PDB file of C-alpha atoms in Angstrom:
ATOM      1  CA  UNK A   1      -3.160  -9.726  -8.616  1.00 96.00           C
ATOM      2  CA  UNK A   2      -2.121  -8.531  -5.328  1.00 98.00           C
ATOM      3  CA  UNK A   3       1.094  -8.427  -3.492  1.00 98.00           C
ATOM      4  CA  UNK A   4       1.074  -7.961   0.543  1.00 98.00           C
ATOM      5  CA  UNK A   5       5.006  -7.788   1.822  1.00 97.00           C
ATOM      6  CA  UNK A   6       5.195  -8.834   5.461  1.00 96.00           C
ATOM      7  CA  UNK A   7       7.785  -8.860   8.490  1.00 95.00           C
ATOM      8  CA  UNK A   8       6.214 -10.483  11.895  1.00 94.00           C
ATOM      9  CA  UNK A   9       2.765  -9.486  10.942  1.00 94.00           C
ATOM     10  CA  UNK A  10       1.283 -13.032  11.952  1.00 95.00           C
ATOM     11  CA  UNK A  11      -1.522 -10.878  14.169  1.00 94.00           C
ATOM     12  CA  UNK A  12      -2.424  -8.235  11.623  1.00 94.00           C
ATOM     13  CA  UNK A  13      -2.225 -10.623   8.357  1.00 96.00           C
ATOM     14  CA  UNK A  14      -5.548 -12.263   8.807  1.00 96.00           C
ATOM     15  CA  UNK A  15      -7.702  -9.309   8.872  1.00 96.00           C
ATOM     16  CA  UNK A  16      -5.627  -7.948   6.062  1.00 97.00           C
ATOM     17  CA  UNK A  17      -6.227 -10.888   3.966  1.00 97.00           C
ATOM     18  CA  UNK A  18      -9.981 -11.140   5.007  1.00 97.00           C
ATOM     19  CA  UNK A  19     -10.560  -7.146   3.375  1.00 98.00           C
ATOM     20  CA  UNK A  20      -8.884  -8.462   0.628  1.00 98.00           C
ATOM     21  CA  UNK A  21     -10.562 -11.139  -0.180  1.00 96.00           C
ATOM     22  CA  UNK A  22     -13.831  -9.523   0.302  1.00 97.00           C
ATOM     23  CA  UNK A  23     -12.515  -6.725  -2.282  1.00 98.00           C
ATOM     24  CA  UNK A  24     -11.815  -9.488  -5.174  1.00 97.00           C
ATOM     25  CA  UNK A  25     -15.116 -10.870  -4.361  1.00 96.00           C
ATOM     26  CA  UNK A  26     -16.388  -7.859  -5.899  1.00 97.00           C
ATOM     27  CA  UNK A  27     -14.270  -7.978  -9.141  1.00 96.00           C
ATOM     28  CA  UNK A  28     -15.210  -9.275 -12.293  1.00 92.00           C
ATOM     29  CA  UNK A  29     -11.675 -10.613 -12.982  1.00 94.00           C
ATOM     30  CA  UNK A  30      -9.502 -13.777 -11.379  1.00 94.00           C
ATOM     31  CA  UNK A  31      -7.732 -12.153  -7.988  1.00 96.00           C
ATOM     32  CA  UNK A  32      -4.649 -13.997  -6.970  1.00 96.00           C
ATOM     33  CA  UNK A  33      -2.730 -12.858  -3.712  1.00 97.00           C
ATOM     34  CA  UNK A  34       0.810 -13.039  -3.399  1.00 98.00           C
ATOM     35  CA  UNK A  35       2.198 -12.086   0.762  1.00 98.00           C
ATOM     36  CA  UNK A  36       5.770 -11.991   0.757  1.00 98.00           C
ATOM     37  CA  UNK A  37       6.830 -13.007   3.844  1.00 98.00           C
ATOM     38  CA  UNK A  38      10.784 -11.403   4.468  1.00 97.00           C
ATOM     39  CA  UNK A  39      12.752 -12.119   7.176  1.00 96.00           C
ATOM     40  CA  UNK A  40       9.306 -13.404   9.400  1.00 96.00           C
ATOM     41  CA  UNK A  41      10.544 -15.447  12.796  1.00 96.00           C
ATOM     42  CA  UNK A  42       6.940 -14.980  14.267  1.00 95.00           C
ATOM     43  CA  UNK A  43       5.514 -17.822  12.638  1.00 94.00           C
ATOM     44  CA  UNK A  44       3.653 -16.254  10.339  1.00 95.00           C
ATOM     45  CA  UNK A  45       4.156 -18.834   7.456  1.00 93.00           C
ATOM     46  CA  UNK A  46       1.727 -21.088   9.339  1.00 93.00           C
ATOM     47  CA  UNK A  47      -0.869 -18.625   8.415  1.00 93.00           C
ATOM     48  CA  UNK A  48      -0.749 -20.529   4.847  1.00 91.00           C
ATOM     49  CA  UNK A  49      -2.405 -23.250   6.086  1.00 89.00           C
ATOM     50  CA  UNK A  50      -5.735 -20.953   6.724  1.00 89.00           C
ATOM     51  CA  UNK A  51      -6.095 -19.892   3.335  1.00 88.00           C
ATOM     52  CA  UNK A  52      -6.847 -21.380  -0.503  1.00 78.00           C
ATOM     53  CA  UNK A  53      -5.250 -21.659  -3.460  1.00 84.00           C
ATOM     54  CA  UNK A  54      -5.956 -18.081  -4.139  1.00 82.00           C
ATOM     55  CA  UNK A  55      -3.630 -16.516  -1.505  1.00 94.00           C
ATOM     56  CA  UNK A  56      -0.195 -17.452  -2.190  1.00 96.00           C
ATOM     57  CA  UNK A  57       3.277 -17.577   0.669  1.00 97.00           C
ATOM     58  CA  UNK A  58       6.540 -16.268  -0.776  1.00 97.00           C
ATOM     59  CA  UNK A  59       9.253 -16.104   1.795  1.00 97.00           C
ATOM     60  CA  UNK A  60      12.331 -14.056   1.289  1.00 98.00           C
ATOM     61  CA  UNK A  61      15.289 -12.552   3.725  1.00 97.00           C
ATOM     62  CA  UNK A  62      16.215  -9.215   2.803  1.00 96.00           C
ATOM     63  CA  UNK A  63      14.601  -6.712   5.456  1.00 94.00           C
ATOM     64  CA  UNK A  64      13.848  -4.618   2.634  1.00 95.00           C
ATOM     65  CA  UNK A  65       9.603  -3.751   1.751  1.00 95.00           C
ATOM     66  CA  UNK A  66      10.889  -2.307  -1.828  1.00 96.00           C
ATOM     67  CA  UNK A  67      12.614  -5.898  -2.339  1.00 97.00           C
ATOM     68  CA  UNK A  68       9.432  -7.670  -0.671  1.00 97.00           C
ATOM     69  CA  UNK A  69       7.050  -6.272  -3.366  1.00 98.00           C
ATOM     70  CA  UNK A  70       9.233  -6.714  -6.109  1.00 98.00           C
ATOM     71  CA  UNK A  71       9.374 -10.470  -4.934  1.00 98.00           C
ATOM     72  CA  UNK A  72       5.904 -10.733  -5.194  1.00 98.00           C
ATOM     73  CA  UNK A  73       5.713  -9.329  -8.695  1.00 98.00           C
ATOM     74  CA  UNK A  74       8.276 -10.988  -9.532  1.00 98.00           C
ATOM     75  CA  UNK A  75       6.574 -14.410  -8.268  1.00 97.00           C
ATOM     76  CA  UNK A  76       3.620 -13.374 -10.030  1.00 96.00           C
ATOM     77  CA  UNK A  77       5.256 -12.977 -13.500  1.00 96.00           C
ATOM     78  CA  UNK A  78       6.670 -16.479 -13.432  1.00 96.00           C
ATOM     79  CA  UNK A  79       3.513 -17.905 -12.640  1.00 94.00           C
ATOM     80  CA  UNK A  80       2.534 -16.031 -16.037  1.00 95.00           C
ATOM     81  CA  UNK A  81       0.669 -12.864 -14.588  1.00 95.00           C
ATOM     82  CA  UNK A  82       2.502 -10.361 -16.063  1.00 94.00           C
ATOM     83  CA  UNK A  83       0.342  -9.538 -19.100  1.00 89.00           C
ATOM     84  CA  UNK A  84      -1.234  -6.750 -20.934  1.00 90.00           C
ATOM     85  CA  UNK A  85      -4.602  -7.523 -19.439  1.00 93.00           C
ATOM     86  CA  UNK A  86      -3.145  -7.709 -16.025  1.00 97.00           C
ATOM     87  CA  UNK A  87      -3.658  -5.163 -13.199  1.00 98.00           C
ATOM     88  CA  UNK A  88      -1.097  -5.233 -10.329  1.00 98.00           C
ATOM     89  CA  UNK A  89      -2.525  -3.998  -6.830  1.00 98.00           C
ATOM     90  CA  UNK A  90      -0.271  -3.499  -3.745  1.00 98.00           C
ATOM     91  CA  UNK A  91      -0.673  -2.605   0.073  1.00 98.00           C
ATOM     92  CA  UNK A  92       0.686  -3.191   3.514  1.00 96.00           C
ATOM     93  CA  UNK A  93       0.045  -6.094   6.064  1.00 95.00           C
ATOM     94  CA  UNK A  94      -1.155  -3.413   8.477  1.00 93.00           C
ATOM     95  CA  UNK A  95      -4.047  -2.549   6.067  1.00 96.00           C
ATOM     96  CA  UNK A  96      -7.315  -3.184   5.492  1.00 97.00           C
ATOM     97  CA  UNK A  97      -9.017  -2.495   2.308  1.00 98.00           C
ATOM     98  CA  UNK A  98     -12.641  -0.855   1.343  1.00 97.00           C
ATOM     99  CA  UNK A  99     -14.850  -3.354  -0.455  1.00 97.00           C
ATOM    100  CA  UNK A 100     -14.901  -1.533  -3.741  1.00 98.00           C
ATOM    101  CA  UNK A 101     -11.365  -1.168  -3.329  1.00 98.00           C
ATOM    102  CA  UNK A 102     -10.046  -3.624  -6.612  1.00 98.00           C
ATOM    103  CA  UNK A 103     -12.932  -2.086  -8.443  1.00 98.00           C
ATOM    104  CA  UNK A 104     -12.240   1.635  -8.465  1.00 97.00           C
ATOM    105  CA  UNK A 105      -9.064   0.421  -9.178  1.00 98.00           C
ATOM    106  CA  UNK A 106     -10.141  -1.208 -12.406  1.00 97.00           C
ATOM    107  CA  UNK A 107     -12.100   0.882 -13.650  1.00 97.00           C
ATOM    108  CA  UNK A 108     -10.145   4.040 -13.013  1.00 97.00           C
ATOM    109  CA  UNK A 109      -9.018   4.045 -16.901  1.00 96.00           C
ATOM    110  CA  UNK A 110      -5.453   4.689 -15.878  1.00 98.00           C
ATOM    111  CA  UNK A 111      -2.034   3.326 -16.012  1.00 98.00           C
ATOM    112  CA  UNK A 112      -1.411   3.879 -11.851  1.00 98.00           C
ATOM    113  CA  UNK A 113      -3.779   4.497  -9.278  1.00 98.00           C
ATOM    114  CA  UNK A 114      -2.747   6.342  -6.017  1.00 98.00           C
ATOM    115  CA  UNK A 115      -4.813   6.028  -2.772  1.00 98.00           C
ATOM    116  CA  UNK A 116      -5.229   7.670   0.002  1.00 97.00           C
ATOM    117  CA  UNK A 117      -5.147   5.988   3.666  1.00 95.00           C
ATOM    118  CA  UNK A 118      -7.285   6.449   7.026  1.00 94.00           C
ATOM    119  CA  UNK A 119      -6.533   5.812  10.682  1.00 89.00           C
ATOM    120  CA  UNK A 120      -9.574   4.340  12.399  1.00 79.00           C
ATOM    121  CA  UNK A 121      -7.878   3.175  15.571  1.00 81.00           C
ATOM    122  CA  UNK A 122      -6.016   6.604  17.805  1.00 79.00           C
ATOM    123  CA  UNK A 123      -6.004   5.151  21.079  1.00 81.00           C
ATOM    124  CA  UNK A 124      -3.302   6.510  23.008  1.00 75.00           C
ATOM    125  CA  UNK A 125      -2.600   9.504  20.848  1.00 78.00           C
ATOM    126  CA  UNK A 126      -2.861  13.063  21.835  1.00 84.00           C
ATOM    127  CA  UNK A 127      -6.223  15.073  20.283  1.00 87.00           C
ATOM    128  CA  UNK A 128      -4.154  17.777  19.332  1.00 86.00           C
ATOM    129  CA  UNK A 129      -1.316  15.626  17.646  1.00 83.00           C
ATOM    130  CA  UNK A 130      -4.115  13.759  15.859  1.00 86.00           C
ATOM    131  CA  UNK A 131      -5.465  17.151  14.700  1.00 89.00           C
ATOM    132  CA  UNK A 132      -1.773  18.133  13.648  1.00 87.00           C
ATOM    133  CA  UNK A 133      -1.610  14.816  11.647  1.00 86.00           C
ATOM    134  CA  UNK A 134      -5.275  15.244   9.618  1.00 89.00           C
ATOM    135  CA  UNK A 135      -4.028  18.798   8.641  1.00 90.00           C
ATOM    136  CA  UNK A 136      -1.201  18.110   7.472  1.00 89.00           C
ATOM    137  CA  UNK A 137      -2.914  15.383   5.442  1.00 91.00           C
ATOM    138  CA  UNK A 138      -5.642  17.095   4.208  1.00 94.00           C
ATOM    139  CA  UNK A 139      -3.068  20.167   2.974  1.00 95.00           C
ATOM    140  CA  UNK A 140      -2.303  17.574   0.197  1.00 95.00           C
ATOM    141  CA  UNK A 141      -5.605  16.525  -0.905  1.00 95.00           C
ATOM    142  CA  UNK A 142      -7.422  19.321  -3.805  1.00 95.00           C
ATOM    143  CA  UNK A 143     -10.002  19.595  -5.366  1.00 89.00           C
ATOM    144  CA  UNK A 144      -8.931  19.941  -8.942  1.00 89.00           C
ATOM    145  CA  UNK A 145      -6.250  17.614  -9.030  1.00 88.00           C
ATOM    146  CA  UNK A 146      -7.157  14.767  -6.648  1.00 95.00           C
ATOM    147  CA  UNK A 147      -3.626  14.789  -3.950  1.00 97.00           C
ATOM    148  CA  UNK A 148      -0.272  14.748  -3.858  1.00 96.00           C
ATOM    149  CA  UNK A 149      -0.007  11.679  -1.135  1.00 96.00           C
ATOM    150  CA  UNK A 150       2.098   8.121  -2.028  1.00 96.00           C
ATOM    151  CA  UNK A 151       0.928   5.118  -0.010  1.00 95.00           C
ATOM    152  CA  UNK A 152       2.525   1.633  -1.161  1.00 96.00           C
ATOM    153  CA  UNK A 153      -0.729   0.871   1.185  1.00 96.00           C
ATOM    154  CA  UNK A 154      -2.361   1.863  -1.579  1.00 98.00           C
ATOM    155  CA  UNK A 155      -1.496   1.604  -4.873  1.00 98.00           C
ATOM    156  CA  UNK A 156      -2.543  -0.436  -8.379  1.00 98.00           C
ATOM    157  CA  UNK A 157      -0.460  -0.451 -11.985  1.00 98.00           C
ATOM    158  CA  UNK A 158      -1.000  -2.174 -14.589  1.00 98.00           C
ATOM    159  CA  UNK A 159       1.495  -5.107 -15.328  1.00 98.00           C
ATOM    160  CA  UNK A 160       2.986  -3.840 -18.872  1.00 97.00           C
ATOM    161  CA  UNK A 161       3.307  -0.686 -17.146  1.00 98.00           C
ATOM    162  CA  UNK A 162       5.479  -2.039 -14.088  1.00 98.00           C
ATOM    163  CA  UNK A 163       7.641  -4.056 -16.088  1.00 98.00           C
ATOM    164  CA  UNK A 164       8.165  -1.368 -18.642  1.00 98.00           C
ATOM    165  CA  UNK A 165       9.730   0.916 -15.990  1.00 98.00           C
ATOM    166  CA  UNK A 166      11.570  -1.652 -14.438  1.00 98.00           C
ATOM    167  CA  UNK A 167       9.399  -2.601 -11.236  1.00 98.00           C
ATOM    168  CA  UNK A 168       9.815  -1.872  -7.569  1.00 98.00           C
ATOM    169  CA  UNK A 169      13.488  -1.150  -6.661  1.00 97.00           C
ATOM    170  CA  UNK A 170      14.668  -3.220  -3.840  1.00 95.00           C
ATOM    171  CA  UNK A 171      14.633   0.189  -1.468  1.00 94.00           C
ATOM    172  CA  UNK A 172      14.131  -0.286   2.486  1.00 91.00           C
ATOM    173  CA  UNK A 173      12.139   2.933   2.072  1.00 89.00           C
ATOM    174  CA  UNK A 174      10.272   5.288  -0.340  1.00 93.00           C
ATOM    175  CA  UNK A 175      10.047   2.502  -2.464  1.00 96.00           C
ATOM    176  CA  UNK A 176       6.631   3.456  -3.946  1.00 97.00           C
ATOM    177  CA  UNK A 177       7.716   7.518  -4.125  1.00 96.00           C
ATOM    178  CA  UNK A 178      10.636   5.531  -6.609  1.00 98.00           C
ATOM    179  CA  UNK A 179       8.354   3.736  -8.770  1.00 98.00           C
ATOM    180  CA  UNK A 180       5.583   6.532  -8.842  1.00 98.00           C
ATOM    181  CA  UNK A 181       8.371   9.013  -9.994  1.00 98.00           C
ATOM    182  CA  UNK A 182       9.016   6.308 -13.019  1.00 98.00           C
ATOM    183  CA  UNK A 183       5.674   6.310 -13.814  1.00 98.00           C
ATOM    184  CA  UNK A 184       5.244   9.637 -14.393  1.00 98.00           C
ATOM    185  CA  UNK A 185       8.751  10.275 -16.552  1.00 98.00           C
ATOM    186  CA  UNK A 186       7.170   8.016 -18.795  1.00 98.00           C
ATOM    187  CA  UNK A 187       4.638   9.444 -19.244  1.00 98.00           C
ATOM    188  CA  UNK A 188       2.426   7.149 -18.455  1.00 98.00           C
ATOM    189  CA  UNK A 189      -1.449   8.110 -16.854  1.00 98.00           C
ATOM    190  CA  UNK A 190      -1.989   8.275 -13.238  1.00 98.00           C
ATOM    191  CA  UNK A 191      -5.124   8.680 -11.532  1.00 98.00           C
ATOM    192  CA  UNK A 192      -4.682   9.649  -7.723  1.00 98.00           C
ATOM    193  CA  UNK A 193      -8.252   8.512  -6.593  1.00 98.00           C
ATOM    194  CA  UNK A 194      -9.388  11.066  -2.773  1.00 97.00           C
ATOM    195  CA  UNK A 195     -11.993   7.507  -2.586  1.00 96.00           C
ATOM    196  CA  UNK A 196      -9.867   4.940  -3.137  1.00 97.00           C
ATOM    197  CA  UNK A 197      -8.813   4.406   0.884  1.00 96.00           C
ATOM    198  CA  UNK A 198      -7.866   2.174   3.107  1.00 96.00           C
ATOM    199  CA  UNK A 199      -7.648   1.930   6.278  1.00 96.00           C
ATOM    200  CA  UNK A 200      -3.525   1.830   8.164  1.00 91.00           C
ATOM    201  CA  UNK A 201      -2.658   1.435  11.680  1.00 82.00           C
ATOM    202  CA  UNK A 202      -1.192   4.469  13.089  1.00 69.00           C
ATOM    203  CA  UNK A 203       1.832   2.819  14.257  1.00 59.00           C
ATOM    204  CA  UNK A 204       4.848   4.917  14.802  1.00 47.00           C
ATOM    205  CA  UNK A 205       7.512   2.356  14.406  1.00 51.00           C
ATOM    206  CA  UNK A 206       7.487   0.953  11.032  1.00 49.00           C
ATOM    207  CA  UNK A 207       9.606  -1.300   9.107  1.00 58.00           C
ATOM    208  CA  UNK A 208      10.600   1.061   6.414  1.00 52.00           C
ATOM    209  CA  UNK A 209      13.252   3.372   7.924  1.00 54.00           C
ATOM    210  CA  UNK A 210      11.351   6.678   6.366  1.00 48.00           C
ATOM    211  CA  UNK A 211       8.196   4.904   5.748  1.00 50.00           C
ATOM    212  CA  UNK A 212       4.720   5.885   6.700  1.00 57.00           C
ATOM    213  CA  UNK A 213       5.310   5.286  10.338  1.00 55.00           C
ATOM    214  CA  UNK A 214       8.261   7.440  10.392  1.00 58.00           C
ATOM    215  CA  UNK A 215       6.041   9.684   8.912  1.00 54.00           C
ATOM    216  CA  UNK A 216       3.348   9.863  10.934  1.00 62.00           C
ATOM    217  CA  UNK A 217       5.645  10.017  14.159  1.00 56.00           C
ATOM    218  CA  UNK A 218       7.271  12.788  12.582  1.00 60.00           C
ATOM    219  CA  UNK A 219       3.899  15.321  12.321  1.00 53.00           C
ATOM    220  CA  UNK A 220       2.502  14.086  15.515  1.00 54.00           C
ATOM    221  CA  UNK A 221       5.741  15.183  16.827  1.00 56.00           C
ATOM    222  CA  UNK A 222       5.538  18.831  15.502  1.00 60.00           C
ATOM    223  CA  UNK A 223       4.760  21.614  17.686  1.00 58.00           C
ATOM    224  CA  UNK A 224       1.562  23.391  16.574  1.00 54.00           C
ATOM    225  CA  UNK A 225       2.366  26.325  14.739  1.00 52.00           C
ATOM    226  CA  UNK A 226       4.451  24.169  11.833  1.00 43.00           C
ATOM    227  CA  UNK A 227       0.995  22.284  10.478  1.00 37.00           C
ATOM    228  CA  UNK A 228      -1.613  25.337  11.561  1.00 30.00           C
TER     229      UNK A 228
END
């Protein structure tokens, strides 16, 4: 199952939800879709209306994406998806993911799979900051190890797993660096997948406070001697 947390995403939801759903058409396993929709005064809860059984409106106030996922997980267990057989899969409103995205995903023989992310769509961003930016993102990715990057964008667990180190913490940021950090003190087997992307807007004004947007504004930002 799939959790998608939203605030006032009524334009980008749909195309979200459309990747999705073409990426559990590939899977050989039931796909339910859980968007949490916190603190939304856009109207994006009419969006429901569009979509079957499978997809799935939880609304919530707390302005906070680590309390938004955990919401949906949390939906998801009381509807009985919270097995041993269960796979958990996670990313943004603002995303869009690959086909074969659910698949790598289960068939990655892991306990957590990390992603990577893409920007398709630079319009109105400076060639040299956009060079900047894909240095500084490829510094993380290696060759013998896979890369060191943490996208709630992009991101699958199974369900035993998540519950067994307590879930998503109800963080307004870095909620995903939190639970990834768990993951690994447990010991537990994590898989950080270079083709396992999606593709993220390149937004600079984000609603987690440190989140990617901060993040990207941040490197764009830099003058070019810190990422040559």
């Amino acid at each position: 199952m799939i959790v998608v947390p939203a605030h006032n995403e009524k334009s980008a939801l749909p195309e979200c939800l459309t990747a999705i759903s073409a990426a559990a058409a590939r899977a050989d396993v039931p796909v339910t879709v859980v968007v949490v929709l916190d603190s939304c005064d856009d109207g994006s809860s009419a969006l429901a209306d569009r979509w079957g059984p499978t997809v799935q409106f939880v609304e919530i106030d707390a302005h906070s994406v680590g309390e938004a996922r955990a919401a949906g997980f949390s939906y998801a267990r009381t509807q009985g998806l919270a097995g041993p057989h269960t796979w958990y899969a996670t990313t943004d409103a603002d995303s869009r993911v690959d086909p074969n995205w659910l698949v790598r995903q289960l068939t990655a023989a892991a306990d957590m799979v990390l992603g990577v992310v893409r920007i398709a769509n630079w319009r109105q961003i400076p060639a040299a900051a956009v060079r900047r930016y894909r240095r500084a993102y490829r510094a993380k990715i290696h060759s013998d190890r896979g890369h060191d990057h943490i996208h709630g964008a992009n991101m699958g667990f199974a369900a035993d797993a998540y519950w067994d180190v307590g879930g998503f913490e109800a963080l307004t940021s870095d909620e995903d660096v939190d639970l990834v950090r768990r993951f690994e003190v447990a010991g537990y087997r994590i898989r950080r997948d270079t083709r396992l992307s999606v593709v993220t807007s390149a937004r600079q004004i984000g609603r987690a406070p440190t989140g990617f947007a901060a993040h990207l504004r941040g490197v764009l930002a830099r003058p070019e001697r810190e990422t040559a």
